[in-house]
Short mmCIF file of C-alpha atoms in Angstrom, two decimals:
data_model
loop_
_atom_site.label_atom_id
_atom_site.label_comp_id
_atom_site.label_asym_id
_atom_site.label_seq_id
_atom_site.Cartn_x
_atom_site.Cartn_y
_atom_site.Cartn_z
CA MET A 1 60.58 -24.21 32.57
CA LEU A 2 58.57 -21.95 34.86
CA ARG A 3 55.46 -23.35 36.45
CA SER A 4 52.40 -21.07 36.29
CA ASP A 5 52.80 -20.47 40.04
CA ASP A 6 56.29 -19.05 39.37
CA VAL A 7 55.04 -16.43 36.92
CA PRO A 8 54.58 -13.00 38.54
CA MET A 9 50.89 -12.18 38.97
CA ALA A 10 51.24 -8.98 36.91
CA THR A 11 52.27 -11.01 33.86
CA ARG A 12 49.18 -13.22 34.23
CA ALA A 13 46.65 -10.44 34.79
CA ASP A 14 43.73 -10.06 32.44
CA PRO A 15 44.98 -7.77 29.63
CA ALA A 16 41.63 -5.99 29.54
CA PHE A 17 41.88 -5.30 33.29
CA ARG A 18 45.36 -3.86 32.82
CA ALA A 19 44.25 -1.71 29.88
CA ASP A 20 41.17 -0.36 31.67
CA VAL A 21 43.06 0.49 34.86
CA LEU A 22 45.96 2.22 33.12
CA ALA A 23 43.65 4.18 30.84
CA GLY A 24 41.28 5.09 33.67
CA LEU A 25 43.98 6.31 36.02
CA ALA A 26 45.33 8.59 33.26
CA LEU A 27 42.01 10.46 32.93
CA PRO A 28 41.46 13.91 34.50
CA GLN A 29 38.58 12.32 36.48
CA LYS A 30 40.08 8.95 37.22
CA ALA A 31 37.67 6.08 36.65
CA ILE A 32 37.75 2.27 36.52
CA PRO A 33 34.86 0.18 35.13
CA ALA A 34 32.76 -1.46 37.85
CA ARG A 35 33.02 -4.92 36.27
CA TRP A 36 36.54 -5.22 37.73
CA PHE A 37 35.14 -5.30 41.27
CA TYR A 38 34.36 -8.96 40.76
CA ASP A 39 37.38 -11.05 41.55
CA ARG A 40 36.50 -13.85 43.95
CA LYS A 41 36.78 -11.68 47.07
CA GLY A 42 34.79 -8.90 45.43
CA SER A 43 32.06 -11.35 44.42
CA GLU A 44 31.89 -12.67 47.98
CA LEU A 45 31.72 -9.15 49.42
CA PHE A 46 28.90 -8.26 47.02
CA GLU A 47 26.91 -11.26 48.23
CA ASP A 48 27.43 -9.94 51.77
CA ILE A 49 26.11 -6.55 50.60
CA THR A 50 22.90 -8.12 49.32
CA ARG A 51 22.12 -9.33 52.85
CA LEU A 52 22.61 -5.93 54.53
CA PRO A 53 19.57 -4.22 56.08
CA GLU A 54 20.25 -1.03 54.07
CA TYR A 55 20.47 -2.83 50.73
CA TYR A 56 16.80 -3.08 49.75
CA PRO A 57 17.05 -4.21 46.04
CA THR A 58 17.69 -7.90 46.76
CA ARG A 59 14.86 -8.23 49.27
CA ALA A 60 12.44 -6.31 47.06
CA GLU A 61 13.24 -8.27 43.91
CA THR A 62 13.15 -11.62 45.70
CA ALA A 63 9.71 -10.85 47.09
CA ILE A 64 8.45 -9.86 43.64
CA LEU A 65 9.79 -13.03 42.00
CA LYS A 66 8.10 -15.22 44.60
CA THR A 67 4.80 -13.43 44.05
CA ILE A 68 4.68 -13.46 40.24
CA CYS A 69 5.42 -17.14 39.63
CA PRO A 70 1.90 -18.10 38.45
CA GLU A 71 1.87 -15.26 35.93
CA LEU A 72 5.38 -16.09 34.68
CA VAL A 73 4.45 -19.68 33.92
CA GLY A 74 1.78 -18.56 31.48
CA ALA A 75 3.82 -15.72 30.00
CA VAL A 76 7.10 -17.59 29.41
CA GLY A 77 5.93 -21.03 28.31
CA ASP A 78 7.62 -24.43 28.53
CA GLY A 79 11.06 -25.70 27.60
CA VAL A 80 13.03 -22.45 27.66
CA ALA A 81 16.73 -22.05 28.30
CA VAL A 82 17.26 -19.50 31.07
CA VAL A 83 20.32 -17.37 30.30
CA GLU A 84 21.38 -15.31 33.33
CA PHE A 85 23.66 -12.33 32.76
CA GLY A 86 26.00 -11.66 35.69
CA SER A 87 24.79 -14.64 37.68
CA GLY A 88 26.99 -14.20 40.78
CA SER A 89 25.88 -16.68 43.42
CA SER A 90 22.53 -17.18 41.65
CA VAL A 91 20.60 -16.69 44.90
CA LYS A 92 17.41 -15.56 43.13
CA THR A 93 17.72 -18.11 40.35
CA PRO A 94 16.17 -21.09 42.20
CA ILE A 95 12.95 -19.09 42.59
CA LEU A 96 12.74 -18.71 38.81
CA LEU A 97 13.85 -22.26 38.00
CA ASN A 98 11.36 -23.80 40.42
CA CYS A 99 8.65 -21.66 38.89
CA ILE A 100 9.01 -22.27 35.16
CA GLU A 101 10.87 -25.63 35.02
CA PRO A 102 13.24 -24.72 32.16
CA ALA A 103 15.05 -27.05 29.76
CA ALA A 104 18.51 -25.64 30.57
CA TYR A 105 20.22 -22.96 32.64
CA VAL A 106 23.17 -20.89 31.33
CA PRO A 107 24.79 -18.67 33.99
CA ILE A 108 27.22 -16.05 32.61
CA ASP A 109 29.70 -14.33 34.90
CA ILE A 110 33.10 -12.65 34.70
CA SER A 111 34.39 -14.27 37.92
CA GLY A 112 35.28 -17.79 36.81
CA ASP A 113 35.98 -19.43 40.18
CA PHE A 114 32.85 -17.97 41.73
CA LEU A 115 30.80 -18.94 38.68
CA ARG A 116 31.94 -22.56 38.73
CA SER A 117 31.26 -23.04 42.44
CA SER A 118 27.82 -21.42 42.16
CA ALA A 119 26.95 -23.48 39.06
CA ALA A 120 28.00 -26.69 40.80
CA ALA A 121 25.83 -25.88 43.81
CA LEU A 122 22.85 -25.13 41.57
CA ALA A 123 23.37 -28.31 39.57
CA GLY A 124 23.21 -30.24 42.84
CA GLN A 125 19.99 -28.47 43.74
CA PHE A 126 18.43 -29.24 40.33
CA PRO A 127 19.91 -32.65 39.37
CA GLY A 128 17.82 -33.08 36.22
CA LEU A 129 18.59 -29.64 34.80
CA PRO A 130 21.52 -29.08 32.38
CA VAL A 131 23.62 -26.27 33.94
CA LEU A 132 26.01 -24.81 31.38
CA PRO A 133 28.21 -22.05 32.89
CA VAL A 134 29.90 -19.53 30.60
CA GLU A 135 32.82 -17.47 31.94
CA ALA A 136 32.60 -14.19 30.03
CA ASP A 137 32.27 -10.44 30.27
CA PHE A 138 28.79 -9.89 28.87
CA MET A 139 29.78 -6.40 27.78
CA HIS A 140 31.42 -8.23 24.88
CA PRO A 141 29.94 -10.88 22.53
CA VAL A 142 28.95 -14.01 24.44
CA PRO A 143 28.84 -17.35 22.58
CA LEU A 144 26.02 -19.41 24.05
CA PRO A 145 26.49 -23.18 24.40
CA ASP A 146 25.51 -25.29 21.40
CA GLU A 147 23.17 -27.28 23.64
CA VAL A 148 20.71 -24.36 23.82
CA ALA A 149 20.94 -23.19 20.21
CA ASP A 150 17.51 -24.53 19.24
CA LEU A 151 15.70 -23.79 22.51
CA PRO A 152 13.49 -20.75 23.14
CA LYS A 153 15.30 -18.43 25.52
CA LEU A 154 14.52 -16.36 28.58
CA GLY A 155 17.17 -13.82 29.50
CA PHE A 156 17.40 -13.15 33.24
CA PHE A 157 19.04 -9.89 34.29
CA PRO A 158 18.18 -9.31 37.95
CA GLY A 159 19.51 -6.91 40.56
CA SER A 160 19.07 -3.76 38.47
CA THR A 161 22.54 -4.42 37.06
CA ILE A 162 21.43 -2.49 33.97
CA GLY A 163 21.66 0.59 36.19
CA ASN A 164 25.44 0.22 36.45
CA MET A 165 25.76 1.30 32.82
CA GLU A 166 25.55 4.69 31.20
CA PRO A 167 22.27 4.92 29.26
CA LEU A 168 24.06 4.66 25.90
CA ALA A 169 25.94 1.54 27.01
CA ALA A 170 22.76 0.11 28.55
CA GLY A 171 20.91 0.44 25.24
CA THR A 172 23.83 -1.13 23.40
CA LEU A 173 23.88 -4.08 25.81
CA LEU A 174 20.14 -4.63 25.50
CA ARG A 175 20.46 -4.70 21.71
CA ALA A 176 23.32 -7.20 22.02
CA MET A 177 21.23 -9.38 24.31
CA ARG A 178 18.46 -9.30 21.74
CA ASP A 179 20.90 -10.50 19.07
CA TRP A 180 22.31 -13.27 21.29
CA LEU A 181 18.93 -14.57 22.46
CA GLY A 182 17.09 -14.08 19.15
CA GLU A 183 13.75 -12.74 18.01
CA GLY A 184 10.93 -14.15 20.08
CA ALA A 185 13.11 -14.44 23.20
CA MET A 186 11.90 -13.03 26.50
CA LEU A 187 13.85 -10.93 29.02
CA LEU A 188 13.09 -10.73 32.75
CA ILE A 189 14.91 -7.69 34.12
CA GLY A 190 15.09 -5.93 37.48
CA ILE A 191 14.84 -2.13 37.49
CA ASP A 192 15.51 0.05 40.52
CA ARG A 193 13.35 3.14 40.79
CA ILE A 194 14.13 6.74 41.75
CA LYS A 195 13.39 7.34 45.43
CA ASP A 196 14.49 9.55 48.31
CA ARG A 197 18.18 10.41 48.53
CA ASP A 198 18.75 9.11 52.07
CA THR A 199 17.47 5.62 51.24
CA LEU A 200 19.62 5.47 48.10
CA VAL A 201 22.84 6.67 49.73
CA ALA A 202 22.43 4.32 52.71
CA ALA A 203 22.08 1.34 50.35
CA TYR A 204 25.57 2.09 48.98
CA ASP A 205 27.23 3.27 52.20
CA ASP A 206 26.14 0.81 54.89
CA ALA A 207 26.88 1.29 58.56
CA ALA A 208 28.91 -1.95 58.80
CA GLY A 209 31.33 -0.81 56.08
CA VAL A 210 30.84 -3.82 53.81
CA THR A 211 30.32 -1.66 50.71
CA ALA A 212 33.44 0.31 51.63
CA ALA A 213 35.42 -2.94 51.79
CA PHE A 214 33.96 -3.98 48.42
CA ASN A 215 35.04 -0.67 46.85
CA LEU A 216 38.53 -0.70 48.42
CA ASN A 217 39.07 -4.32 47.33
CA LEU A 218 39.48 -2.97 43.81
CA LEU A 219 42.73 -1.30 44.92
CA ASP A 220 43.90 -4.53 46.55
CA ARG A 221 43.23 -6.32 43.27
CA ILE A 222 45.23 -3.72 41.34
CA ASN A 223 48.15 -4.14 43.72
CA ARG A 224 48.00 -7.93 43.55
CA GLU A 225 47.43 -8.45 39.82
CA LEU A 226 49.09 -5.38 38.27
CA ALA A 227 52.21 -5.00 40.43
CA GLY A 228 50.71 -1.91 42.03
CA ASP A 229 51.79 -0.13 45.18
CA VAL A 230 48.64 1.91 45.75
CA PRO A 231 48.45 2.96 49.43
CA VAL A 232 45.00 1.52 50.10
CA GLU A 233 44.88 3.04 53.59
CA ALA A 234 45.03 6.51 51.99
CA PHE A 235 41.66 6.05 50.28
CA ALA A 236 38.11 6.22 51.60
CA HIS A 237 34.83 4.95 50.17
CA GLU A 238 32.33 7.60 49.13
CA ALA A 239 28.75 7.26 47.85
CA ARG A 240 27.02 10.27 46.23
CA TRP A 241 23.58 10.91 44.74
CA ASN A 242 23.89 12.73 41.40
CA ASP A 243 20.41 14.15 40.88
CA ASP A 244 21.05 15.46 37.35
CA ALA A 245 22.05 12.00 36.13
CA ALA A 246 19.61 10.16 38.45
CA ARG A 247 22.29 7.87 39.79
CA ILE A 248 24.30 6.86 42.83
CA GLU A 249 28.03 7.21 42.23
CA MET A 250 30.71 5.32 44.12
CA HIS A 251 34.16 6.87 44.41
CA LEU A 252 37.46 6.14 46.11
CA ARG A 253 38.61 9.46 47.59
CA ALA A 254 42.26 10.17 48.38
CA THR A 255 42.47 11.34 51.99
CA ARG A 256 45.93 12.81 51.42
CA ASP A 257 48.29 13.52 48.55
CA VAL A 258 49.53 10.20 47.18
CA THR A 259 51.90 8.85 44.55
CA PHE A 260 51.94 5.26 43.38
CA SER A 261 52.70 3.05 40.41
CA VAL A 262 50.72 0.41 38.54
CA ASP A 263 52.40 -1.93 36.07
CA GLY A 264 55.49 0.29 36.30
CA ARG A 265 53.64 3.52 35.43
CA PRO A 266 53.62 6.42 37.91
CA PHE A 267 50.45 8.18 39.07
CA ALA A 268 49.72 10.97 41.54
CA MET A 269 46.55 12.18 43.22
CA GLN A 270 45.88 15.17 45.42
CA ALA A 271 43.91 14.97 48.65
CA GLY A 272 40.20 15.00 47.81
CA GLU A 273 40.69 13.70 44.25
CA THR A 274 38.70 10.56 43.47
CA ILE A 275 38.64 7.42 41.37
CA HIS A 276 35.08 6.95 40.07
CA THR A 277 34.34 3.23 40.38
CA GLU A 278 30.61 2.68 39.87
CA ASN A 279 27.32 4.23 38.79
CA SER A 280 23.90 2.90 39.71
CA HIS A 281 21.26 4.64 37.63
CA LYS A 282 17.68 4.75 38.88
CA TYR A 283 14.72 4.93 36.54
CA GLY A 284 11.23 6.34 36.49
CA ASP A 285 8.38 4.21 35.15
CA ARG A 286 8.40 5.59 31.59
CA ASP A 287 12.21 5.80 31.59
CA ALA A 288 12.58 2.05 32.12
CA ARG A 289 10.11 1.13 29.39
CA LEU A 290 11.73 3.54 26.94
CA LEU A 291 15.17 2.10 27.73
CA LEU A 292 13.95 -1.41 26.94
CA ARG A 293 12.33 -0.31 23.69
CA SER A 294 15.56 1.42 22.65
CA GLY A 295 17.26 -1.97 22.99
CA GLY A 296 14.69 -3.79 20.86
CA TRP A 297 12.63 -5.21 23.73
CA THR A 298 8.87 -4.66 23.98
CA PRO A 299 7.67 -4.55 27.61
CA LYS A 300 4.84 -7.03 28.15
CA GLN A 301 4.25 -7.06 31.90
CA GLN A 302 5.57 -5.15 34.91
CA TRP A 303 5.45 -6.03 38.59
CA CYS A 304 6.49 -3.64 41.37
CA GLY A 305 6.79 -3.99 45.13
CA ASP A 306 4.13 -2.56 47.38
CA ASP A 307 6.07 0.69 47.78
CA GLY A 308 6.98 0.89 44.07
CA ALA A 309 10.67 1.15 44.96
CA PHE A 310 11.74 -1.74 42.73
CA CYS A 311 10.17 -3.36 39.66
CA VAL A 312 10.60 -6.45 37.51
CA ILE A 313 9.70 -6.21 33.83
CA LEU A 314 9.09 -9.01 31.32
CA ALA A 315 9.87 -7.94 27.77
CA GLU A 316 9.88 -9.69 24.39
CA ALA A 317 12.23 -9.41 21.42
CA GLN A 318 9.64 -8.72 18.77
CA GLY A 319 10.18 -7.83 15.14
CA LEU A 320 11.19 -4.20 14.71
CA PRO A 321 8.22 -2.08 13.67
CA ILE A 322 8.23 -0.03 10.49
CA ALA A 323 8.08 3.65 11.40
CA PRO A 324 5.04 5.50 10.04
#
């Protein structure tokens, strides 16, 4: 009998990862969903990104959360279960948990190892708080733990992660969150705002090259988990501002003609051709509120940094109004 360690990595890869990569590389504009960045190394690299001087969203959102605590206490109420979507290392979470003193905390993340270590650290920091990690891709239905079924819920979706999704997918996700959390639930969500191009591009193409390493790690993961032979050294990180779509795009650009295989399937790219790996949409003030309403969430309060570059919105899942 083969031990699990004897099974080739490609046979143990996530089937959804394999399907997305093979389908995406077959497209005229090659593209791979950004959620596959987050193996353990990718998750660690992203945490490094959040500490970079160019990457303003984490600093801005952290400052806002620290400032709004007194208002949150009154707006959210007692005894809620905090459900965090895409929790990562949960670095902002202690600010929220210290503020509102919830009844339970449910971190949801696609990177299981990273999730478990972060949840264990948080449980040690809050010894009286039930911490109930859920390993899941929140782009698909997420079963919440039975322990929080009867508790009022506060969804926590920081980091402007909603911006990584196309507007249609973002609205679909917000509606799903509303269904999972239930009518009467609250949602605290970070929204990055449209600003000058140079600031935006620098945030996704830092001088130290950490974001480049994060982007290129996706190719390393493909090679490791899907029996790929992608020549990683033949690709370069590229960040672009797409003004029409109001988004930063991340690409992996082939610096020369390349051929490679993934899971036994051949692919070829010409020099200059790219693999589109991430979008980060930025929103105007009305845009963000309209997006939330399209997902069934009624904005209740909004807090922005002093420069208005980043905002946090508290919304409620109210009953759907009857159109006049």
